XYZ file of C-alpha atoms in Angstrom:
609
model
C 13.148 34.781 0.668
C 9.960 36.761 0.429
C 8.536 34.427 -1.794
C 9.055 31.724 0.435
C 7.812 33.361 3.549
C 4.706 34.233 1.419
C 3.505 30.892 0.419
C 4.084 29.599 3.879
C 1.866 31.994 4.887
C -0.249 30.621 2.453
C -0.183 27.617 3.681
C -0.533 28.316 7.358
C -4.152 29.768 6.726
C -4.773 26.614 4.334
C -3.382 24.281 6.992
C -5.437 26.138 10.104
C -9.082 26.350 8.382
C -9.340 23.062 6.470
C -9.843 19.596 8.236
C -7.706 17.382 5.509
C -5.628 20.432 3.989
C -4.058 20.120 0.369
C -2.725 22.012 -2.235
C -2.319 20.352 -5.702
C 1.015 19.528 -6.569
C 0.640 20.888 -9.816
C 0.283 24.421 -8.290
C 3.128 23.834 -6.209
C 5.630 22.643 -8.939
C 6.580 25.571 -10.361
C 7.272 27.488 -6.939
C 9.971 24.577 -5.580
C 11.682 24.469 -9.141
C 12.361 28.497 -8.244
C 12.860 27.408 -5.140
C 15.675 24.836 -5.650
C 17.296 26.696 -7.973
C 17.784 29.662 -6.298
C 18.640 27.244 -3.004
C 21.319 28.991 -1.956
C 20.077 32.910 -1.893
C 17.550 31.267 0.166
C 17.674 30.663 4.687
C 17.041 27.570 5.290
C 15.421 26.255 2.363
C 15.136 22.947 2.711
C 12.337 23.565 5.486
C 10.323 25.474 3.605
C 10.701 23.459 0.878
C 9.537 20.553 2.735
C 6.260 21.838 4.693
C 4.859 22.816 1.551
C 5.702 19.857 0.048
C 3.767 17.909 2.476
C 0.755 20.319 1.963
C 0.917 20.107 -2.144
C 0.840 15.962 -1.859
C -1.347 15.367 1.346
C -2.238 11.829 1.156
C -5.544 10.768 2.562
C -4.398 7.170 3.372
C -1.626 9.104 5.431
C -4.265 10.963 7.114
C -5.918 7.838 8.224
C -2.848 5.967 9.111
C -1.664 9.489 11.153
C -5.851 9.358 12.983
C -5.506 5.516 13.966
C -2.767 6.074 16.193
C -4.491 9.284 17.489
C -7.289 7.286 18.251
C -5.892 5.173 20.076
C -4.416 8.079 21.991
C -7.539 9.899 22.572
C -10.093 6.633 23.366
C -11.241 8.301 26.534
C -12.843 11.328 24.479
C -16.320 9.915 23.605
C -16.626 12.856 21.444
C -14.572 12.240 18.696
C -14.869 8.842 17.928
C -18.466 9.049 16.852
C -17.827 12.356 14.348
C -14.949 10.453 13.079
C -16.456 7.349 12.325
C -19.774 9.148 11.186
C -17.432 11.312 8.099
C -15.814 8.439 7.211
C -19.224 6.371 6.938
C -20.188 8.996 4.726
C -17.178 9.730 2.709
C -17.224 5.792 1.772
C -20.935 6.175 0.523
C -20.071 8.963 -1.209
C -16.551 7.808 -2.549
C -18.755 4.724 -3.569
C -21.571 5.923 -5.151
C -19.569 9.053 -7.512
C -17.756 5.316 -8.486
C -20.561 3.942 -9.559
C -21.286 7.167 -11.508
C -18.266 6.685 -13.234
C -18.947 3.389 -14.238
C -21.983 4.568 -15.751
C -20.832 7.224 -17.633
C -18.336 4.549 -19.187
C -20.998 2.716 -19.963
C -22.628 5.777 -21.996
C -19.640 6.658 -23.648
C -18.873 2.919 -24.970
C -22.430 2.911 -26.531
C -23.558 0.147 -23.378
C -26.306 2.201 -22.324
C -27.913 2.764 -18.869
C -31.334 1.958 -18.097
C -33.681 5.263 -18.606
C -33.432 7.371 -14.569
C -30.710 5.285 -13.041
C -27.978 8.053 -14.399
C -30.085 10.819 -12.984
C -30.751 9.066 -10.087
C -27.085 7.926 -9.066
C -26.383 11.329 -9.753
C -29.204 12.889 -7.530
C -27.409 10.555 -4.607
C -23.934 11.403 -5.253
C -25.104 15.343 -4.802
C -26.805 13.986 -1.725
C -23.679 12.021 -0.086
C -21.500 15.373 -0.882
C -23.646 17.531 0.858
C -24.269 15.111 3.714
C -20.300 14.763 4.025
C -19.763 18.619 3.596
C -22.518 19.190 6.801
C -20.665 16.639 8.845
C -16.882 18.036 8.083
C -18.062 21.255 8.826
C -19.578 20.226 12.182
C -16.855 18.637 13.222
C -14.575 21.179 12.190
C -16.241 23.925 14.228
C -16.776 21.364 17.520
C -14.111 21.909 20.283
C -13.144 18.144 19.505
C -12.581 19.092 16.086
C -10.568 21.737 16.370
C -7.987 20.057 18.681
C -8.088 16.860 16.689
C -7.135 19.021 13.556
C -3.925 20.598 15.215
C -2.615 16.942 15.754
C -3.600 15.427 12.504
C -3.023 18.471 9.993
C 0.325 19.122 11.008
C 3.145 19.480 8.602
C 6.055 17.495 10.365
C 9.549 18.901 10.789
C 12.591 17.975 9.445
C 13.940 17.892 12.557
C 11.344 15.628 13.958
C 11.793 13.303 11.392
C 15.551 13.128 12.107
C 14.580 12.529 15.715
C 12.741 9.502 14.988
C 15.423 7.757 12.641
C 18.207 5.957 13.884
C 22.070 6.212 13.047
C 21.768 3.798 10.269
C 18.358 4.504 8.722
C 17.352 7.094 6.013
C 13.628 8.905 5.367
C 13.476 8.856 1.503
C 10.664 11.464 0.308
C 9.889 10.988 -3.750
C 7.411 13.118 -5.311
C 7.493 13.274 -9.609
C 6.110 16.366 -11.211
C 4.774 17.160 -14.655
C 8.830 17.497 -16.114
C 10.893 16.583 -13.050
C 10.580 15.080 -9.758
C 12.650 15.488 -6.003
C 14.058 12.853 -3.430
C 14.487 14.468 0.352
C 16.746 12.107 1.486
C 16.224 12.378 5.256
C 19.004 11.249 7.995
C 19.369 11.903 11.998
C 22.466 14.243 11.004
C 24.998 12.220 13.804
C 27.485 11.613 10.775
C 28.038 15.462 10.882
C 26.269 16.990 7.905
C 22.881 17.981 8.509
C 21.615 15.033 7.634
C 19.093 16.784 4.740
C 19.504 16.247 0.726
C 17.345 17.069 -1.415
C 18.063 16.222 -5.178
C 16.200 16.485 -8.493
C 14.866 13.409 -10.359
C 15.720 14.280 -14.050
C 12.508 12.318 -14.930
C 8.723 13.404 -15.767
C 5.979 11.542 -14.289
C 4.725 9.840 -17.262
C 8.516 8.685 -17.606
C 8.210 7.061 -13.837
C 5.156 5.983 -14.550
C 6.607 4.053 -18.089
C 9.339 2.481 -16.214
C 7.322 1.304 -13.447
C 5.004 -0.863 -16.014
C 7.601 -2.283 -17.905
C 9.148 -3.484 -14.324
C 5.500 -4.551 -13.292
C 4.916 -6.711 -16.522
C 7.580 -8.752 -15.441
C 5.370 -9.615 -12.611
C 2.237 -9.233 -12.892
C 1.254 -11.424 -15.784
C -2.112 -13.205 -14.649
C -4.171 -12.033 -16.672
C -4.443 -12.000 -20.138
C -5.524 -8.418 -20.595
C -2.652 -7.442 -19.153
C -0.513 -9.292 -20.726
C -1.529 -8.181 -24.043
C -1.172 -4.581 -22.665
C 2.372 -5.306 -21.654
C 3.149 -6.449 -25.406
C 2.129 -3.443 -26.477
C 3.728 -1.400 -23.862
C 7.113 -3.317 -25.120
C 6.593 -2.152 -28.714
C 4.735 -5.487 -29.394
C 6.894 -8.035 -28.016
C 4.555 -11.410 -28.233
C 6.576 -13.001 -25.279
C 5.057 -11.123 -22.227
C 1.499 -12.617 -23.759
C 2.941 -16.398 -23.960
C 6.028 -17.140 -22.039
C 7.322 -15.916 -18.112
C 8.502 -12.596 -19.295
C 11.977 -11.193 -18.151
C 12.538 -8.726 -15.342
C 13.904 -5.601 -17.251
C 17.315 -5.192 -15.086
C 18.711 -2.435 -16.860
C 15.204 -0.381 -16.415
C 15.452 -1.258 -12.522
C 19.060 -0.157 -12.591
C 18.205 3.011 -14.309
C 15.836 3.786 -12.680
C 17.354 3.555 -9.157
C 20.462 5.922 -10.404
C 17.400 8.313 -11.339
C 15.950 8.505 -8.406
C 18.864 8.069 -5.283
C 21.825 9.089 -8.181
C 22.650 11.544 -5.651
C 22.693 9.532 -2.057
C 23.836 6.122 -4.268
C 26.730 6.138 -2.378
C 25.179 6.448 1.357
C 23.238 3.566 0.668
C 25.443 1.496 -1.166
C 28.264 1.749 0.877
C 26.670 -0.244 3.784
C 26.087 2.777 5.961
C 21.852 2.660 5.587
C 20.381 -0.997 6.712
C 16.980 0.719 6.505
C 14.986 2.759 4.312
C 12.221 4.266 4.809
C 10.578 4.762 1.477
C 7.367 7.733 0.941
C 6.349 6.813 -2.851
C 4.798 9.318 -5.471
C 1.812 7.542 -6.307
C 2.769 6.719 -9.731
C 5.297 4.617 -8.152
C 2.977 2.871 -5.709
C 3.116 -0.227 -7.838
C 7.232 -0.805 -7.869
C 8.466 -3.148 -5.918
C 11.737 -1.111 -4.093
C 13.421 -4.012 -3.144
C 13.698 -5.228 -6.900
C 15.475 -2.249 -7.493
C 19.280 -3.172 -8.940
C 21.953 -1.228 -7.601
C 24.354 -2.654 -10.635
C 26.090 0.519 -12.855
C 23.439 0.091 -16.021
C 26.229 0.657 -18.181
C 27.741 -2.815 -16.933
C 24.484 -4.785 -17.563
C 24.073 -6.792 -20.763
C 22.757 -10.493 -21.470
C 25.398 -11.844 -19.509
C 23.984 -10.623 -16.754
C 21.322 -12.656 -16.919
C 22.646 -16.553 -17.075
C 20.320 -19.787 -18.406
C 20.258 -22.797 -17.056
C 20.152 -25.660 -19.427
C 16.546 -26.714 -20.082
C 16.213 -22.594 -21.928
C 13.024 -22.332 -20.006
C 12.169 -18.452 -20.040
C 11.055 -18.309 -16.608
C 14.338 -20.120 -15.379
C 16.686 -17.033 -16.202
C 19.364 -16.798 -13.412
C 19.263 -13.234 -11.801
C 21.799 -14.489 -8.551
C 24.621 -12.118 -10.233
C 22.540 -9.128 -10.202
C 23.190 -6.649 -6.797
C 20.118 -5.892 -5.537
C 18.919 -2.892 -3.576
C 17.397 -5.330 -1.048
C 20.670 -7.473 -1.044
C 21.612 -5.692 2.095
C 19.401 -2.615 2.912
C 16.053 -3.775 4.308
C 12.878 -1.561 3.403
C 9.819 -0.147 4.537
C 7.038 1.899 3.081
C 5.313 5.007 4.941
C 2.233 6.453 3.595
C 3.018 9.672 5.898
C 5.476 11.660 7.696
C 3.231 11.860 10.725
C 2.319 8.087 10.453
C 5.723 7.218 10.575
C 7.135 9.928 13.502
C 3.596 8.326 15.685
C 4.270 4.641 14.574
C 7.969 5.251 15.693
C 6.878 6.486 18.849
C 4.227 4.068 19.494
C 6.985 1.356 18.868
C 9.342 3.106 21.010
C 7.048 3.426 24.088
C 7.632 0.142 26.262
C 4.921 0.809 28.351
C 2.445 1.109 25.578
C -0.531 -1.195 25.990
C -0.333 -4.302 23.878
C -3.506 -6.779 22.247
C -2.726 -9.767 24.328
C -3.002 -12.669 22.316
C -0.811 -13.218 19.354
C -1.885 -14.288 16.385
C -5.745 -14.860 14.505
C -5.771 -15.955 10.783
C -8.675 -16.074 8.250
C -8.470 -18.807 5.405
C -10.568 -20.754 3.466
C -12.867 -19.696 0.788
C -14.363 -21.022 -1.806
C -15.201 -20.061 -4.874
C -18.596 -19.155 -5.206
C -20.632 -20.883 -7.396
C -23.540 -19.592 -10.126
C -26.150 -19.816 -7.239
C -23.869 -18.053 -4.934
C -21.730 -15.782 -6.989
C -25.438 -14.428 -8.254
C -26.637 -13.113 -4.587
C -23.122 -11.586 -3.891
C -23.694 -9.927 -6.995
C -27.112 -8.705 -5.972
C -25.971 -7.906 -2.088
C -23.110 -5.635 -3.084
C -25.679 -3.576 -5.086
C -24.673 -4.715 -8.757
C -26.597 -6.786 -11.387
C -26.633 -10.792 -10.867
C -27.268 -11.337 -14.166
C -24.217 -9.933 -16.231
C -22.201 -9.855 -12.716
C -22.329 -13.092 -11.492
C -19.564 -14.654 -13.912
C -17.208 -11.787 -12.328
C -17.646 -13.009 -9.078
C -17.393 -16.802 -9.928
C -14.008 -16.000 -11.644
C -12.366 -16.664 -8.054
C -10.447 -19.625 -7.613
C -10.683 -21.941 -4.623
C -8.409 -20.856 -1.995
C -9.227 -23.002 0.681
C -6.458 -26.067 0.820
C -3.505 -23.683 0.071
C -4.955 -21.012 2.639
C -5.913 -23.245 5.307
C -2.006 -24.500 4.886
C -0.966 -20.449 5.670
C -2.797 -20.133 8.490
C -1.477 -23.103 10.186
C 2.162 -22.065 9.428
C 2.087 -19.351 11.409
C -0.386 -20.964 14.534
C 1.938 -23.547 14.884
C 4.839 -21.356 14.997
C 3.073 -18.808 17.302
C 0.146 -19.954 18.956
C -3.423 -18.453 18.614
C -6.673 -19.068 16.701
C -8.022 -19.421 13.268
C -11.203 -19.158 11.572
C -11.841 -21.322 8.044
C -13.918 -22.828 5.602
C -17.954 -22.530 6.360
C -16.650 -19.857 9.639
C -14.834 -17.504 7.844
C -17.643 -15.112 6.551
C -17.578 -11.511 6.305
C -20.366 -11.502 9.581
C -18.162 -13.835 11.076
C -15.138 -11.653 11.026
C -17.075 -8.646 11.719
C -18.709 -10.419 14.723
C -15.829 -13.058 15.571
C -15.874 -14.246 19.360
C -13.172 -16.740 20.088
C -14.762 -20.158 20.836
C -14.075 -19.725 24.859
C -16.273 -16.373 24.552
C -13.134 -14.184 25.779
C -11.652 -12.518 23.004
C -12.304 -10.342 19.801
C -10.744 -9.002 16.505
C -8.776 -6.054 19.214
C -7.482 -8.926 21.122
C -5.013 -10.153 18.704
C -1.654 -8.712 17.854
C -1.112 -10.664 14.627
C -4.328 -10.782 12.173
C -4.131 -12.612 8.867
C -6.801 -12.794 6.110
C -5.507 -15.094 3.465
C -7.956 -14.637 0.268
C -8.121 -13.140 -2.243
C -7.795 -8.997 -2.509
C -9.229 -7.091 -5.215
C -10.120 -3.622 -6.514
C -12.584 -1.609 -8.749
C -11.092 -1.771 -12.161
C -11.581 -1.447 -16.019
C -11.346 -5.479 -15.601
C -14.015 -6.064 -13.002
C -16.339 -4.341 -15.753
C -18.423 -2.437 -13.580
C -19.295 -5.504 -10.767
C -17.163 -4.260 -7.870
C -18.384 -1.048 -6.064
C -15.027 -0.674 -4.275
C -11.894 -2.955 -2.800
C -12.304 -5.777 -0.302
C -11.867 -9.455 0.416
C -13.872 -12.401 -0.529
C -15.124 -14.344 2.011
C -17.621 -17.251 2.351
C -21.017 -16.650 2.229
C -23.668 -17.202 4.922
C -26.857 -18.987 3.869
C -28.086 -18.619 7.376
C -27.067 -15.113 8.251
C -29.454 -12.673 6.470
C -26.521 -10.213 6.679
C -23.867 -11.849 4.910
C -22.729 -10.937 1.042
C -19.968 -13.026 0.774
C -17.866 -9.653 0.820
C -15.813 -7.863 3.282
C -15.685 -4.535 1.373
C -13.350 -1.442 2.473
C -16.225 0.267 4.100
C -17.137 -3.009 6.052
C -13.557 -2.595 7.212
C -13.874 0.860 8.204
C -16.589 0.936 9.774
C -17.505 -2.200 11.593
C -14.230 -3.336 12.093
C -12.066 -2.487 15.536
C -8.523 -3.792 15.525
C -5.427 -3.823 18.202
C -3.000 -5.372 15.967
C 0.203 -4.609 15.681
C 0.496 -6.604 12.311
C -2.131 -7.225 9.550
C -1.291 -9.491 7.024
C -3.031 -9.327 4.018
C -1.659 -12.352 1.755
C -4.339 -11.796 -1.489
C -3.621 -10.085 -4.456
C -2.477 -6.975 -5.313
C -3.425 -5.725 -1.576
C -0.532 -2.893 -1.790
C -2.439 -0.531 -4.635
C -5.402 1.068 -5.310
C -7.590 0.086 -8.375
C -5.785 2.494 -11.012
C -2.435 1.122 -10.390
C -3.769 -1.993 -10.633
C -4.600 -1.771 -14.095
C -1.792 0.608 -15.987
C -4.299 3.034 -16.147
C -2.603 6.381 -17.160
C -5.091 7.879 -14.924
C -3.101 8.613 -11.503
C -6.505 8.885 -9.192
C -5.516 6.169 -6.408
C -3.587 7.543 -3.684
C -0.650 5.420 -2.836
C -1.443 2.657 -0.708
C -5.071 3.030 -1.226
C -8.253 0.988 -0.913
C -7.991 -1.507 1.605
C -4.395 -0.503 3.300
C -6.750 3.071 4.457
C -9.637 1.155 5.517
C -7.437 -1.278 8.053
C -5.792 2.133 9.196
C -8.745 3.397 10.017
C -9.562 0.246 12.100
C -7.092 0.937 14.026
C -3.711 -1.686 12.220
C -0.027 -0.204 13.567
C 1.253 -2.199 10.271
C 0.625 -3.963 7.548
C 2.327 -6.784 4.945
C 0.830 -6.729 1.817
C 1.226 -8.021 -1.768
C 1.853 -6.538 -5.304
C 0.579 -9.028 -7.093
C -0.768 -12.740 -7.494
C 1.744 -15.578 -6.181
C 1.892 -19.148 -6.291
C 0.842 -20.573 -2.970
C 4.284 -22.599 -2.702
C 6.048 -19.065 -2.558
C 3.586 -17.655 -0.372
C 3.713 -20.815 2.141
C 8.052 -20.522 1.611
C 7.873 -16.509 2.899
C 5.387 -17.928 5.959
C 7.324 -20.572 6.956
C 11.166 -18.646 6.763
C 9.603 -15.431 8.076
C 7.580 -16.904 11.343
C 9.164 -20.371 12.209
C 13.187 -19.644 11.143
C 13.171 -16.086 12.792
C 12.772 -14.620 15.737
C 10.480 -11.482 15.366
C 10.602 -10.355 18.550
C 14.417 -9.594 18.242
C 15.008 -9.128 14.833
C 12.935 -6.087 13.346
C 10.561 -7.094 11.125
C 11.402 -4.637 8.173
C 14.613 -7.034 8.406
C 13.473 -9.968 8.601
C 11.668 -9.902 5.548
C 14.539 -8.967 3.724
C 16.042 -11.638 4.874
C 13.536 -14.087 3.770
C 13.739 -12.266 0.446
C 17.289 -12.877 0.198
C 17.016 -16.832 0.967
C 13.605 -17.503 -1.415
C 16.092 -15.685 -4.321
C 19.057 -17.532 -3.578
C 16.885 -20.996 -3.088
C 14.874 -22.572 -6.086
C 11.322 -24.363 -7.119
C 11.245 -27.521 -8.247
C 15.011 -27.447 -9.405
C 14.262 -24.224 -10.851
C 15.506 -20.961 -9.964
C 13.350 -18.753 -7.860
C 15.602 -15.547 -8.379
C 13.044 -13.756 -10.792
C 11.531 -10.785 -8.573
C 8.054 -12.612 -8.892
C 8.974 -14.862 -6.577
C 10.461 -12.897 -3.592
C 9.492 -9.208 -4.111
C 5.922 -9.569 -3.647
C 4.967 -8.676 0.070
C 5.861 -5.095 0.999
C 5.964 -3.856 4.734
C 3.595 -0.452 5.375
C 4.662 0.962 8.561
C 7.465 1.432 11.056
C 9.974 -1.273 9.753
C 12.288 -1.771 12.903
C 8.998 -2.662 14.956
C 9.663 -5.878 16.624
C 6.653 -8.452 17.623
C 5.574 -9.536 21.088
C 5.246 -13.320 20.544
């Protein structure tokens, strides 16, 4: 009891004097192991457990998705939209440049080299950034605007709050994995008469989670061939994730689901939660929730797992496997006080709305030598050994331009493609009657291709973004609409972004199977439309073939109604019919056809069409 009231304390003078408070988790861990097991000598324990869990795992992507929505709130205070956007200007240089420093000290390490003063220099302006971003937090933290806007973002939220939020069938699932052992706070609105809070331990390390989640990923994510010989190796060798459609490890889902909600299985199972709301460790970021199996693993064997005739790997027959998506649909939050502001932004029927409905981006084209070489140069990197990178990107534009029109011809609205979609022309887009910008539109789609700093991208990407087309005639244009671009230059009112690339949903060490857990979960580009003021987004795990993506497009927006049908829901239910359907007489039950796009907000949001 003392204990307890002593770290809140603790935490309470962390919480009050810092702008983004956190406590690592690994100083933490030990405390709410005592603290669980000693649950019951302990009043009301699961509250303090849970305010200084918030504290020890402080996202900043939920810190960004939490300041949108205040934002929006507090528009008429000129004050604090300029020291907001000016510390996030400079947390991206900096964030970018100590990036680039890492690169380079790769670079030493592997015997590469850097050219004699451009490590001490990078370093000089990483020092720099840090103490320009350190002036301006400190500023701001001292202004009156500061000090107000810290006592609505820097909140921990309240169990009860969160309860307040969720409706009768809905559940708040909270996973965070430790060095030995992780916890689920399973989260209801208590109307079932308990008190609607369970929190249960996850008899799994991190590095376990983190093990499981690659072998389910490798199932998936098999584009490359890097990664596929990485996922051999990860499955002691196993030659057929480098040459044939590899096979989505059920039993590892299975397990992996008893794991984690072993102790709530039967609350969700049972029918009684149609919607979960799903906070991620970060080593989890990566999974794919709705390709969890619900199925006993004891009961799963080959059989499981039918063939049809032909013996074609890829055409394994998963339709007898229960999945956790098979009748409970999902949602990701990067935040508690995201999701308790998203819920009541949702809620509030006289909220002010973007009023038209839908703007999509398609179209590029791959860039070629010429091109790809003064991308290269404008995104600060070297033409000469970057410039094959950047020409690596395949030609989007037919399959794109097909998205795009999928959803205006279902909706209405306006597109931008081909030689018009630029990163100045997004950044500067005027509808062609003059009347209407980026904040105009509810629904904005950018249909290229996504990618992230990486071990693969060999040094040529200074952080995430989206390709675009490149402007010969706008001195401005680099082909590029980085993260920062986003940030900083970009003002949104949508209730929905759409980001149909690749691998949009992680941040570049997930992306990889690095064992190195530095992206926060839902990192990279997901903060940087946050900041720009997206309610939502729908993003992707990983690379699909356009036919899938044009399938999910054309069930999701012409064959349901979004404005009465949440859209957490009505993805699901798109997921269900592209599983239960099939490609070319082949079955498209594999997860890497349907479990793809993920939904980042408040899931029973419905769309003004």
């Amino acid at each position: 009891m003392c204990g307890l009231t002593a770290f809140e304390a603790g935490a309470d003078i962390i919480r009050n004097n810092l702008s983004n408070p956190t406590i690592d988790f690994v100083w933490t861990e030990p405390f709410l192991d005592a603290v669980y097991a000693n649950q019951s000598k302990i009043e009301n324990w699961e509250n303090g457990f849970y305010n200084i869990l918030q504290i020890a795992s402080r996202s900043e992507v939920a810190s960004e998705a939490a300041e949108a929505v205040i934002r929006l709130k507090e528009s008429s205070d000129t004050t604090l939209g300029p020291a907001l956007k000016a510390i996030d200007l400079a947390e991206f240089a900096f964030r970018n440049a100590d990036r680039e420093l890492e690169i380079m000290r790769a670079k030493q390490a592997s015997g590469a080299g850097v050219p004699a003063g451009v490590f001490e220099s990078k370093q000089q302006e990483v020092r720099a950034l840090s103490a320009q971003l350190d002036t301006l937090e400190t500023e701001f933290r001292e202004s009156d605007a500061g000090k107000r806007f810290a006592q609505l973002v820097s909140s921990s939220v309240s169990l009860e709050r969160i309860q307040n939020s969720l409706d009768d069938d809905e559940a708040y699932a909270r996973i965070i994995m430790g060095k030995t052992v992780g916890y689920l706070v399973f989260i209801t609105n208590g109307n079932s008469g308990d008190n609607g809070v369970s929190i249960t331990k996850i008899n799994r390390s991190r590095s376990d989670a983190q093990s499981a989640v690659k072998t389910l990923r490798c199932a998936v994510d098999f584009q490359n061939i890097e990664q596929r010989f990485e996922c051999a190796k990860l499955n002691g060798g196993n030659k057929d994730y480098i040459a044939e459609f590899p096979v989505y490890d059920v039993k590892t889902a299975s397990t992996l689901f008893d794991d984690i909600f072993g102790g709530v299985k039967q609350q969700i199972t049972s029918g009684k939660i149609k919607h979960l709301i799903v906070q991620p460790d970060t080593v989890l970021a990566p999974l794919p929730f709705s390709a969890l199996v619900t199925t006993d693993p004891s009961t799963i064997n080959s059989s499981s797992i039918t063939h049809k005739q032909n013996g074609r790997r890829w055409d394994h027959d998963y339709s007898r496997v229960t999945w956790l998506s098979d009748s409970v649909s999902i949602s990701h939050s990067v935040g508690e006080l995201s999701f308790v502001q998203a819920r009541d932004a949702s809620r509030d029927v006289n909220r002010k709305r973007a009023p038209k409905s839908f703007l999509g981006f398609s179209g590029f084209n791959n860039y070629d030598a010429e091109t790809a070489a003064r991308v290269a140069k404008a995104n600060g990197v070297d033409p000469k050994s970057c410039s094959r990178f950047y020409q690596g990107f395949a030609d989007l534009a037919e399959d794109t331009n097909l998205h795009t029109s999928i959803i205006q011809s279902a909706i209405g609205g306006d597109v931008v493609k081909d030689s018009a979609f630029t990163d100045t022309g997004v950044l500067e887009f005027t509808s062609t009657d003059g009347q209407s910008q980026l904040k105009d539109y509810r629904i904005v789609l950018f249909a290229t291709h996504g990618i992230s700093p990486s071990p693969l991208a060999h040094g040529c990407l200074p952080e995430p973004g989206l390709t675009t087309n490149f402007s010969s005639t706008d001195p401005n244009s680099d082909g590029f609409l980085s993260a920062s671009d986003i940030a900083s230059d970009m003002e949104l009112g949508a209730d929905l972004v759409i980001l149909s690339a690749c691998e949009t949903a992680v941040g570049s060490a997930v992306t990889t199977f690095s064992d190195r857990p530095t992206a926060e979960t839902f990192d990279g580009l997901v903060r940087a439309f946050y900041f720009a003021r997206a309610q939502s987004l729908l993003v992707t795990h990983w690379t699909l073939p356009s036919a899938q993506t044009t399938a999910v497009f054309e069930d999701l927006f012409k064959n349901k109604d979004l404005s009465e049908v949440a859209f957490a829901e009505a993805l699901r239910q798109t997921q269900v019919t592209i599983r239960n359907g099939d490609f070319n007489g082949n079955s498209t039950s594999h997860p890497y056809f349907w479990a793809n796009f993920v939904f980042v907000g408040d899931g029973r949001m419905k769309l003004d069409l």
